[in-house]
Coordinates of C-alpha atoms in Angstrom, one line a residue:
Chain I
M1 CA -28.9 -42.0 5.4
N2 CA -29.2 -38.5 3.9
E3 CA -26.2 -37.3 5.8
K4 CA -24.2 -40.2 4.6
Y5 CA -24.9 -39.3 1.0
G6 CA -23.9 -35.7 1.8
V7 CA -20.6 -36.9 3.1
H8 CA -20.0 -39.0 0.0
F9 CA -20.9 -36.1 -2.3
K10 CA -18.5 -33.7 -0.5
R11 CA -15.8 -36.4 -0.6
I12 CA -16.1 -36.9 -4.3
L13 CA -16.2 -33.1 -4.9
I14 CA -13.1 -32.6 -2.9
Y15 CA -11.3 -35.4 -4.7
I16 CA -12.2 -33.9 -8.0
V17 CA -10.8 -30.6 -7.0
F18 CA -7.6 -32.2 -5.7
S19 CA -7.2 -34.3 -8.8
V20 CA -7.5 -31.3 -11.1
F21 CA -4.9 -29.4 -9.1
A22 CA -2.7 -32.6 -9.1
V23 CA -2.9 -32.9 -12.9
T24 CA -1.9 -29.3 -13.4
I25 CA 1.2 -30.0 -11.4
L26 CA 2.0 -33.5 -12.7
Y27 CA 1.4 -33.0 -16.4
P28 CA 3.9 -30.1 -16.9
L29 CA 6.6 -32.1 -14.9
F30 CA 5.8 -35.1 -17.0
W31 CA 6.0 -33.0 -20.1
I32 CA 9.5 -31.7 -19.2
L33 CA 10.7 -35.3 -18.5
T34 CA 9.4 -36.8 -21.8
N35 CA 10.7 -33.9 -23.9
S36 CA 14.1 -34.0 -22.3
L37 CA 14.5 -37.5 -23.6
K38 CA 13.8 -36.6 -27.3
T39 CA 15.9 -35.4 -30.1
N40 CA 15.4 -31.8 -31.2
K41 CA 13.7 -33.0 -34.4
E42 CA 11.1 -34.9 -32.4
F43 CA 10.7 -32.0 -30.1
Y44 CA 9.8 -29.5 -32.8
A45 CA 7.6 -32.0 -34.6
N46 CA 5.3 -32.6 -31.7
T47 CA 5.9 -31.7 -28.1
F48 CA 3.1 -33.9 -26.8
A49 CA 4.2 -37.1 -28.3
L50 CA 6.3 -39.6 -26.3
P51 CA 9.9 -40.0 -27.4
E52 CA 10.5 -42.9 -29.8
V53 CA 13.9 -43.8 -28.2
L54 CA 15.0 -42.7 -24.8
N55 CA 17.8 -40.3 -25.6
F56 CA 19.9 -39.9 -22.5
S57 CA 22.8 -38.2 -24.4
N58 CA 21.0 -34.9 -23.7
Y59 CA 21.7 -35.4 -20.0
V60 CA 25.4 -36.1 -20.6
E61 CA 25.6 -32.9 -22.7
A62 CA 23.8 -30.8 -20.1
W63 CA 25.9 -32.2 -17.3
K64 CA 29.1 -31.4 -19.2
S65 CA 28.1 -27.9 -20.2
G66 CA 28.0 -26.5 -16.7
I67 CA 25.3 -28.1 -14.6
S68 CA 27.9 -30.2 -12.7
M69 CA 29.6 -27.0 -11.5
Y70 CA 26.4 -25.2 -10.5
Y71 CA 25.5 -28.3 -8.5
I72 CA 28.6 -28.2 -6.4
N73 CA 28.3 -24.5 -5.8
S74 CA 24.6 -24.8 -4.8
L75 CA 25.4 -27.6 -2.5
F76 CA 28.2 -25.7 -0.7
V77 CA 26.3 -22.5 -0.3
T78 CA 23.1 -24.2 0.9
V79 CA 24.8 -26.5 3.5
I80 CA 26.8 -23.7 5.1
S81 CA 24.0 -21.2 5.1
V82 CA 21.4 -23.6 6.5
A83 CA 23.8 -24.8 9.3
L84 CA 24.4 -21.2 10.2
I85 CA 20.7 -20.3 10.2
I86 CA 19.8 -23.2 12.4
V87 CA 22.5 -22.7 15.0
C88 CA 22.1 -19.0 15.3
S89 CA 18.3 -18.9 15.3
T90 CA 17.8 -21.7 17.9
L91 CA 20.4 -20.2 20.2
A92 CA 18.7 -16.8 20.0
V93 CA 15.2 -18.1 20.4
Y94 CA 16.3 -20.2 23.4
A95 CA 17.7 -17.2 25.1
V96 CA 14.7 -15.0 24.3
T97 CA 12.2 -17.5 25.5
R98 CA 14.1 -19.0 28.5
M99 CA 16.4 -16.4 30.0
E100 CA 16.1 -13.0 31.6
F101 CA 18.5 -10.3 30.6
R102 CA 18.7 -6.6 30.1
F103 CA 17.4 -5.1 26.8
K104 CA 15.6 -8.4 26.1
K105 CA 12.6 -6.7 24.6
L106 CA 14.7 -4.5 22.3
I107 CA 17.0 -7.4 21.3
F108 CA 13.9 -9.6 20.5
A109 CA 12.4 -6.8 18.4
L110 CA 15.7 -6.3 16.5
L111 CA 15.9 -10.1 15.9
L112 CA 12.4 -10.2 14.6
G113 CA 12.4 -6.9 12.7
G114 CA 14.6 -8.2 9.9
M115 CA 11.6 -10.2 8.7
F116 CA 10.0 -7.0 7.4
V117 CA 13.0 -6.0 5.4
A118 CA 12.6 -6.9 1.7
P119 CA 15.9 -8.2 0.3
Q120 CA 15.5 -5.8 -2.5
T121 CA 15.9 -2.9 -0.1
A122 CA 19.3 -4.1 0.9
V123 CA 20.7 -5.2 -2.5
L124 CA 22.5 -2.0 -3.5
P125 CA 24.1 -1.2 -0.2
L126 CA 25.0 -4.9 0.2
Y127 CA 26.7 -4.8 -3.2
N128 CA 28.9 -1.9 -2.0
L129 CA 29.4 -3.5 1.4
L130 CA 30.5 -6.8 0.0
Q131 CA 32.9 -5.1 -2.4
K132 CA 34.5 -3.2 0.6
L133 CA 34.8 -6.4 2.5
H134 CA 36.3 -8.1 -0.6
L135 CA 33.6 -10.7 -0.5
Y136 CA 31.9 -9.7 -3.7
N137 CA 31.9 -12.5 -6.2
S138 CA 32.6 -15.3 -3.7
Y139 CA 30.6 -17.9 -1.9
A140 CA 30.5 -15.7 1.2
A141 CA 28.7 -13.0 -0.9
M142 CA 25.7 -15.4 -0.9
I143 CA 26.2 -17.2 2.4
F144 CA 26.2 -14.2 4.7
P145 CA 23.2 -12.3 3.2
D146 CA 21.2 -15.5 2.8
T147 CA 21.8 -16.4 6.4
A148 CA 21.1 -13.0 7.8
F149 CA 17.9 -12.6 5.8
R150 CA 16.5 -15.9 7.0
L151 CA 17.3 -15.5 10.7
S152 CA 14.3 -13.3 11.6
F153 CA 11.8 -15.5 10.0
S154 CA 13.4 -18.6 11.5
I155 CA 13.2 -17.2 15.0
F156 CA 9.6 -16.2 14.4
L157 CA 8.9 -19.8 13.2
L158 CA 10.7 -21.4 16.2
Y159 CA 9.3 -19.1 18.8
P160 CA 5.9 -20.9 19.5
A161 CA 7.6 -24.3 19.9
F162 CA 10.3 -23.0 22.3
V163 CA 7.9 -20.9 24.4
S164 CA 5.5 -23.9 24.9
V165 CA 8.1 -26.3 26.3
P166 CA 6.8 -26.9 29.9
G167 CA 8.9 -25.2 32.6
E168 CA 8.8 -28.4 34.7
L169 CA 11.0 -30.2 32.2
E170 CA 13.5 -27.5 32.4
E171 CA 13.5 -27.4 36.1
A172 CA 14.0 -31.1 36.3
A173 CA 17.0 -30.8 34.0
V174 CA 18.4 -28.0 36.2
L175 CA 18.0 -30.2 39.3
D176 CA 19.9 -33.0 37.4
G177 CA 22.8 -30.6 37.2
C178 CA 22.5 -29.7 33.5
T179 CA 24.2 -26.5 32.4
R180 CA 22.3 -24.0 30.3
F181 CA 24.0 -25.1 27.1
Q182 CA 23.2 -28.8 27.9
I183 CA 19.6 -27.9 28.4
Y184 CA 19.5 -26.1 25.0
R185 CA 21.2 -29.0 23.2
K186 CA 19.9 -32.1 25.0
L187 CA 16.4 -30.9 26.0
F188 CA 15.2 -28.1 23.8
F189 CA 16.7 -29.4 20.5
P190 CA 15.0 -32.8 20.7
V191 CA 11.7 -31.6 22.2
C192 CA 11.4 -28.9 19.5
K193 CA 12.7 -31.1 16.8
P194 CA 9.5 -30.9 14.7
A195 CA 9.7 -27.1 14.6
V196 CA 13.4 -27.2 13.9
M197 CA 12.8 -29.6 11.1
V198 CA 10.2 -27.4 9.5
C199 CA 12.6 -24.5 9.9
L200 CA 15.4 -26.6 8.3
L201 CA 13.3 -27.7 5.4
L202 CA 12.0 -24.3 4.6
N203 CA 15.4 -22.7 4.7
L204 CA 17.0 -25.5 2.7
I205 CA 14.5 -24.9 -0.1
Y206 CA 14.9 -21.2 0.2
V207 CA 18.7 -21.1 0.0
W208 CA 18.8 -23.7 -2.7
D209 CA 16.5 -21.6 -4.9
E210 CA 17.8 -18.2 -3.9
F211 CA 18.1 -16.0 -7.0
T212 CA 18.2 -12.3 -6.1
F213 CA 21.4 -12.2 -4.2
A214 CA 23.2 -14.7 -6.5
L215 CA 22.2 -12.6 -9.5
N216 CA 23.4 -9.3 -8.0
F217 CA 26.5 -10.4 -6.1
I218 CA 28.1 -12.9 -8.4
S219 CA 29.6 -12.0 -11.8
D220 CA 31.9 -15.0 -12.3
E221 CA 30.3 -18.2 -13.7
R222 CA 32.6 -20.2 -11.4
F223 CA 30.4 -19.3 -8.4
Y224 CA 27.0 -19.6 -10.1
T225 CA 24.5 -21.6 -8.2
I226 CA 21.8 -23.6 -10.0
P227 CA 19.1 -20.8 -10.3
V228 CA 21.5 -18.3 -11.8
G229 CA 23.5 -20.9 -13.7
L230 CA 20.4 -22.2 -15.3
M231 CA 19.5 -18.8 -16.6
S232 CA 22.9 -18.4 -18.4
F233 CA 22.5 -22.0 -19.5
S234 CA 19.2 -21.3 -21.1
Q235 CA 20.6 -18.2 -22.9
A236 CA 23.4 -20.3 -24.3
L237 CA 21.1 -23.1 -25.4
Y238 CA 18.0 -21.2 -26.4
T239 CA 17.4 -23.3 -29.5
N240 CA 18.6 -26.5 -28.1
W241 CA 15.5 -27.2 -26.1
V242 CA 16.0 -30.9 -25.3
V243 CA 19.4 -30.3 -23.7
L244 CA 18.0 -27.3 -21.8
L245 CA 15.1 -29.5 -20.5
S246 CA 17.6 -32.1 -19.5
G247 CA 19.4 -29.5 -17.5
V248 CA 16.1 -28.5 -15.9
V249 CA 15.4 -32.1 -14.9
L250 CA 18.9 -32.4 -13.4
A251 CA 18.4 -29.1 -11.5
V252 CA 15.0 -30.3 -10.0
I253 CA 15.9 -33.9 -9.1
P254 CA 18.0 -33.3 -6.0
V255 CA 15.3 -31.0 -4.4
L256 CA 12.6 -33.5 -5.2
I257 CA 14.6 -36.4 -3.7
L258 CA 15.5 -34.3 -0.7
F259 CA 12.0 -33.2 -0.3
V260 CA 10.5 -36.7 -0.4
V261 CA 13.1 -38.0 2.0
F262 CA 12.4 -35.1 4.4
Q263 CA 8.7 -35.3 4.0
K264 CA 8.7 -38.7 5.7
Y265 CA 10.7 -37.3 8.6
F266 CA 8.6 -34.2 8.6
V267 CA 5.3 -36.1 8.9
S268 CA 6.5 -38.5 11.6
G269 CA 8.0 -35.5 13.4
L270 CA 4.6 -33.8 13.4
T271 CA 3.0 -36.3 15.8
V272 CA 5.7 -35.3 18.4
G273 CA 4.3 -31.8 18.1
S274 CA 1.5 -32.8 20.6
V275 CA 3.9 -31.4 23.2
K276 CA 2.1 -28.1 22.6
E277 CA -1.0 -28.6 24.8
Chain N
M1 CA 22.7 -14.9 38.6
K2 CA 25.0 -12.4 37.0
R3 CA 26.8 -15.1 35.1
R4 CA 23.5 -16.3 33.7
R5 CA 22.8 -12.8 32.4
T6 CA 26.0 -12.5 30.5
Q7 CA 25.5 -15.9 29.1
A8 CA 22.2 -14.9 27.6
Y9 CA 24.1 -12.4 25.4
L10 CA 26.3 -15.1 24.0
Y11 CA 23.2 -16.9 22.8
V12 CA 21.8 -13.9 21.0
I13 CA 24.9 -12.3 19.7
P14 CA 25.7 -14.5 16.6
A15 CA 22.2 -13.9 15.2
L16 CA 22.1 -10.2 16.2
I17 CA 25.5 -9.4 14.6
L18 CA 24.5 -11.0 11.3
I19 CA 21.2 -9.3 11.2
I20 CA 22.7 -5.9 12.1
V21 CA 25.6 -6.1 9.6
F22 CA 23.7 -7.6 6.7
V23 CA 20.2 -6.4 7.2
Y24 CA 19.9 -3.2 9.2
Y25 CA 23.2 -1.6 8.1
P26 CA 22.3 -1.9 4.4
V27 CA 18.8 -0.5 5.2
V28 CA 20.3 2.6 6.8
Q29 CA 22.8 2.9 3.9
N30 CA 19.9 2.7 1.5
V31 CA 18.2 5.6 3.1
I32 CA 21.4 7.6 2.8
Y33 CA 22.0 6.6 -0.8
S34 CA 18.5 7.9 -1.7
F35 CA 19.6 11.5 -1.0
Y36 CA 22.4 11.3 -3.5
N37 CA 22.9 11.2 -7.2
M38 CA 25.3 8.3 -7.5
S39 CA 26.4 5.5 -9.8
S40 CA 27.7 2.0 -9.3
F41 CA 30.8 2.6 -11.3
S42 CA 32.1 5.8 -9.8
V43 CA 32.9 6.8 -6.2
H44 CA 31.6 10.4 -6.8
K45 CA 28.2 11.1 -5.4
Y46 CA 26.3 14.4 -5.2
F47 CA 23.9 15.3 -2.5
I48 CA 20.5 16.2 -4.0
G49 CA 18.3 16.1 -1.0
L50 CA 14.8 14.9 -1.7
Y51 CA 15.1 15.1 -5.4
N52 CA 14.9 11.3 -5.9
Y53 CA 11.7 11.2 -3.9
R54 CA 10.1 14.0 -5.9
S55 CA 11.0 12.0 -9.0
L56 CA 9.2 9.0 -7.5
I57 CA 6.0 10.9 -7.3
T58 CA 6.1 12.2 -10.8
D59 CA 7.5 9.1 -12.4
P60 CA 4.5 7.4 -14.2
V61 CA 6.3 4.0 -14.2
I62 CA 6.1 4.0 -10.4
S63 CA 2.4 4.2 -10.3
V64 CA 2.1 1.4 -12.8
A65 CA 4.5 -0.7 -10.6
V66 CA 2.7 0.0 -7.4
K67 CA -0.6 -0.9 -9.0
N68 CA 0.9 -4.2 -10.3
N69 CA 2.3 -5.0 -6.9
F70 CA -1.2 -4.6 -5.3
I71 CA -2.9 -6.6 -8.1
Y72 CA -0.3 -9.3 -7.4
M73 CA -1.0 -9.1 -3.7
F74 CA -4.7 -9.3 -4.1
W75 CA -4.7 -12.5 -6.2
S76 CA -2.0 -14.0 -4.0
L77 CA -4.1 -13.5 -0.9
V78 CA -7.1 -15.0 -2.6
F79 CA -5.3 -18.1 -3.9
Q80 CA -2.5 -18.7 -1.4
V81 CA -4.3 -17.7 1.9
G82 CA -7.9 -18.4 0.9
G83 CA -7.3 -21.3 -1.4
G84 CA -4.4 -22.7 0.7
L85 CA -6.6 -22.6 3.9
L86 CA -9.4 -24.4 2.1
I87 CA -7.1 -27.0 0.8
A88 CA -5.5 -27.5 4.3
L89 CA -9.0 -27.8 5.9
F90 CA -10.0 -30.3 3.3
L91 CA -6.8 -32.3 3.7
E92 CA -7.4 -32.5 7.4
S93 CA -11.1 -33.1 7.3
K94 CA -12.9 -36.4 7.7
F95 CA -13.8 -36.3 4.0
V96 CA -10.3 -37.1 2.9
K97 CA -9.1 -40.5 3.9
K98 CA -7.0 -42.0 1.2
G99 CA -4.2 -40.0 -0.4
R100 CA -3.9 -37.4 2.2
V101 CA -0.1 -37.5 2.3
F102 CA 0.1 -37.9 -1.5
F103 CA -1.9 -34.8 -2.3
R104 CA -0.2 -32.7 0.4
T105 CA 3.2 -33.7 -0.9
L106 CA 2.3 -33.1 -4.5
F107 CA 0.7 -29.7 -3.9
F108 CA 3.9 -28.6 -2.1
I109 CA 6.3 -29.7 -4.8
P110 CA 6.1 -26.6 -7.1
S111 CA 7.3 -24.4 -4.3
V112 CA 10.5 -26.3 -3.8
I113 CA 11.5 -25.8 -7.5
S114 CA 13.6 -22.8 -8.3
I115 CA 12.1 -19.9 -10.1
T116 CA 14.4 -20.3 -13.2
V117 CA 13.1 -23.8 -13.6
I118 CA 9.5 -22.7 -13.2
G119 CA 10.2 -19.8 -15.5
T120 CA 11.6 -22.1 -18.2
L121 CA 8.6 -24.3 -17.9
F122 CA 6.0 -21.5 -18.0
T123 CA 7.7 -19.7 -20.8
F124 CA 7.0 -22.8 -22.8
I125 CA 3.5 -23.2 -21.5
Y126 CA 2.7 -19.6 -22.6
Q127 CA 4.5 -19.9 -25.9
P128 CA 2.1 -18.5 -28.5
D129 CA 2.4 -21.2 -31.3
V130 CA 3.3 -24.5 -29.8
G131 CA 2.9 -23.7 -26.1
L132 CA 0.9 -26.0 -23.8
L133 CA -1.8 -23.5 -22.9
N134 CA -2.6 -22.5 -26.5
S135 CA -2.5 -26.1 -27.7
I136 CA -5.1 -27.0 -25.2
L137 CA -7.2 -24.0 -26.0
R138 CA -7.1 -24.8 -29.7
F139 CA -7.9 -28.4 -29.0
V140 CA -11.1 -27.6 -27.2
G141 CA -12.0 -25.1 -29.9
L142 CA -11.3 -21.8 -28.1
D143 CA -8.9 -20.6 -30.7
S144 CA -9.9 -17.0 -30.2
L145 CA -8.6 -17.1 -26.6
A146 CA -5.2 -18.3 -27.7
V147 CA -2.9 -15.3 -27.4
G148 CA 0.7 -14.6 -26.8
W149 CA 0.3 -14.6 -23.1
L150 CA 3.6 -13.0 -22.1
G151 CA 3.9 -10.7 -25.2
N152 CA 0.5 -9.2 -24.7
S153 CA 0.4 -6.2 -22.3
H154 CA -3.1 -7.1 -21.1
T155 CA -2.4 -10.7 -20.2
A156 CA 1.3 -10.7 -19.2
L157 CA 0.9 -9.7 -15.6
Y158 CA -1.9 -12.2 -15.0
A159 CA 0.1 -14.9 -16.7
I160 CA 2.9 -14.3 -14.2
I161 CA 0.5 -14.1 -11.3
A162 CA -1.1 -17.4 -12.3
M163 CA 2.3 -19.0 -12.3
S164 CA 3.0 -17.8 -8.8
Q165 CA -0.3 -19.2 -7.5
W166 CA 0.4 -22.5 -9.2
Q167 CA 3.8 -22.4 -7.4
Y168 CA 2.9 -21.2 -3.9
T169 CA -0.7 -22.3 -3.0
G170 CA 0.5 -25.7 -1.9
Y171 CA 3.2 -24.1 0.2
A172 CA 0.7 -22.0 2.2
A173 CA -1.5 -25.1 2.5
M174 CA 1.4 -27.1 4.0
L175 CA 2.2 -24.6 6.6
L176 CA -1.5 -24.5 7.6
V177 CA -1.7 -28.3 7.7
V178 CA 1.2 -28.4 10.1
A179 CA -0.6 -26.0 12.3
I180 CA -3.9 -27.8 12.2
Q181 CA -2.2 -31.1 13.1
R182 CA -0.8 -29.4 16.2
I183 CA -4.4 -28.8 17.6
S184 CA -5.1 -31.5 20.1
P185 CA -7.4 -34.2 18.7
E186 CA -9.7 -34.0 21.7
I187 CA -10.7 -30.4 20.9
L188 CA -11.5 -31.4 17.4
E189 CA -13.3 -34.6 18.5
S190 CA -15.5 -32.9 21.1
S191 CA -16.5 -30.1 18.7
R192 CA -17.4 -32.8 16.2
L193 CA -19.5 -34.6 18.8
D194 CA -21.2 -31.2 19.7
G195 CA -22.5 -31.3 16.1
C196 CA -20.2 -28.8 14.5
G197 CA -20.3 -28.9 10.7
F198 CA -17.2 -28.6 8.6
F199 CA -17.4 -24.8 8.2
Q200 CA -18.5 -24.2 11.8
Q201 CA -15.6 -26.2 13.1
A202 CA -13.2 -24.4 10.7
R203 CA -14.5 -21.0 11.8
Y204 CA -14.9 -21.4 15.5
I205 CA -12.3 -24.1 16.4
I206 CA -9.6 -24.5 13.8
I207 CA -9.0 -21.0 12.6
P208 CA -8.7 -19.4 16.1
Q209 CA -6.3 -22.2 17.0
I210 CA -4.0 -21.7 14.1
R211 CA -4.0 -17.9 14.2
D212 CA -0.3 -17.5 14.6
T213 CA 0.5 -19.6 11.6
L214 CA -2.2 -17.9 9.6
T215 CA -0.5 -14.6 10.4
I216 CA 2.8 -16.0 9.2
V217 CA 1.2 -17.1 5.9
V218 CA -0.5 -13.7 5.3
I219 CA 2.8 -11.8 6.1
I220 CA 4.8 -14.1 3.8
T221 CA 2.2 -13.6 1.0
V222 CA 1.9 -9.9 1.3
N223 CA 5.7 -9.3 1.6
W224 CA 6.3 -11.6 -1.3
A225 CA 3.8 -9.7 -3.5
M226 CA 5.3 -6.3 -2.5
Q227 CA 8.8 -7.3 -3.3
V228 CA 8.2 -9.6 -6.3
F229 CA 11.2 -9.5 -8.5
N230 CA 12.5 -12.9 -9.5
E231 CA 9.3 -14.0 -11.3
I232 CA 9.2 -10.7 -13.3
Q233 CA 12.9 -10.8 -14.1
V234 CA 12.8 -14.4 -15.3
M235 CA 9.6 -14.1 -17.3
T236 CA 9.4 -10.6 -18.9
G237 CA 11.9 -8.3 -17.4
G238 CA 9.1 -5.9 -16.8
G239 CA 7.7 -5.8 -20.3
P240 CA 6.1 -5.5 -22.7
G241 CA 6.5 -1.8 -22.3
N242 CA 6.2 -1.5 -18.6
A243 CA 3.1 -3.8 -18.3
T244 CA 4.6 -6.1 -15.8
Q245 CA 6.8 -3.6 -14.0
T246 CA 6.8 -4.0 -10.3
L247 CA 8.7 -1.9 -7.7
G248 CA 11.3 -4.6 -7.2
N249 CA 12.0 -5.0 -10.9
Y250 CA 12.0 -1.3 -11.6
M251 CA 14.5 -0.8 -8.8
Y252 CA 16.8 -3.4 -10.5
T253 CA 16.3 -1.7 -13.9
A254 CA 17.0 1.8 -12.5
A255 CA 20.2 0.6 -10.7
W256 CA 21.8 -1.6 -13.4
S257 CA 20.3 -0.5 -16.7
Y258 CA 19.9 3.3 -16.1
D259 CA 22.8 3.4 -13.5
K260 CA 20.7 5.6 -11.2
F261 CA 21.8 4.1 -7.9
G262 CA 20.3 6.9 -5.8
Y263 CA 17.0 6.7 -7.5
A264 CA 16.9 2.9 -7.2
S265 CA 17.6 3.3 -3.5
A266 CA 14.6 5.6 -3.2
I267 CA 12.5 2.9 -4.8
G268 CA 14.0 0.4 -2.4
N269 CA 12.9 2.6 0.5
L270 CA 9.4 2.8 -0.9
I271 CA 9.3 -1.1 -0.9
L272 CA 10.6 -1.1 2.6
V273 CA 8.0 1.4 3.9
I274 CA 5.1 -0.5 2.3
T275 CA 6.2 -3.9 3.5
V276 CA 7.0 -2.7 7.1
I277 CA 3.6 -0.9 7.4
L278 CA 1.6 -3.8 6.1
S279 CA 3.4 -6.5 8.2
A280 CA 3.3 -4.5 11.4
F281 CA -0.4 -3.8 10.8
Q282 CA -1.0 -7.5 10.2
M283 CA 1.0 -8.5 13.3
R284 CA -0.9 -6.1 15.5
L285 CA -4.2 -7.1 14.1
S286 CA -3.7 -10.8 14.8
G287 CA -2.2 -10.3 18.3
F288 CA 0.9 -12.4 17.6
G289 CA 3.0 -13.2 20.6
K290 CA 0.2 -13.4 23.1
E291 CA 1.4 -16.8 23.9
D292 CA 4.0 -15.1 26.0
A293 CA 1.4 -14.7 28.8
R294 CA 1.1 -18.5 29.1
K295 CA 4.6 -18.7 30.6

């Protein structure tokens, strides 16, 4: 009986902690949303009040004043970079965990070592390198550095999943006459899907939000992605809060939708992770 | 057999080339730059040996920045690793039944939002007159605590640190939840039957099992704190004065505002040395990669 009360008490305590944390996340987001639907007059009068009429024209104005362009740029840079990251890192991690070759240890160390390099350390030489390659101020100026800087971490993240695939599965596939590449694509990719999905999700978010490289390597607004674009947007509209907040909502929505959709996949994929033991 | 060997190189080469060209080559270049007096606008550069490094030691802003980086790291470890672990353990414990996925998803959400959005939001939260934080403080009668959070040199750094914890604690928790879910249910069940309490189970069963992921989380947190730049750039640009200056932000300032490319490179190398040492130390300490033996 006593123990049961203890469990109840702990449960309530945990739910209180969780709820407080939840409110600190939800309320600011709610605040942005409600204020983005007000007029500036309402906004300055009382930021806590709800809007009297839902004022969607702010959104139209925000979309027209640049957000639409930043969207397309972000989408392009993210899709290409993440595709490159997933292909390169899974290929590399497959070779490192499943093949024997000369200088393997050194190559593995080089592949992982990039993880310790802070992007800041590379920003200035990259700026010069990209200019020499005539890539400065282009999509490639974001795609290549973004990809290269995420590879080491991705390999690190995928390593445990790839290393724990049972050898028998692989041998069976070899007996069935599968080539190496088929084993990688048809066996390892599906079996390690949960890990690959986590890797995909984390990189998707990372590249979508990437700020440092975009800030340093892009000078032309035509190539601005959302994070940098929003900064110039907020400088241009610093008194027009309601339009700025509409832009903020528009910038957040795709990531949130993407995340919620992925989350479902993510969670169901996790049960497949029992491959490990 | 020989063909197989050559084939292996084809698998590693795309990743290897990208990392060498866009990560290692710049790092080496950065070391070279740091021995020169150079500018971003001119091709002329003058070899000045270790002069930039001597300036690092005597520059008072550097010691402020290093101190700020370590303060940032300390609180990030407390909240993101400590707090994140606790949240993950709670989420996966028997105490939480309903709303597990809801809370987990919600806690993760701030980390998917870009720093400029978060920055815009928190600039308003910290706004002295009509900001959310001061409005709440005044509402509960704590008027004396209502200050201009980002304009005050005593509070600005902590205001930014708090924002980061708000943003990333759920991210750390999510990574750890994924790891905990990979532990086989039988191990957890049998330890429960053996009478393990919540903390005992966490300490002796769960934490050892998720050691690799815990290492990843610590490395991410430490590296993030040592190279923090975006948060500072978006919120204060290093001010007021140099109160929120960090190495990453000071490097940016030195390169683009003072046009001291060589000196900025020296700062970059300092960041590199600190992050490499801390990460390597952490990797060794946790024995990452021991799974290799299982093969």
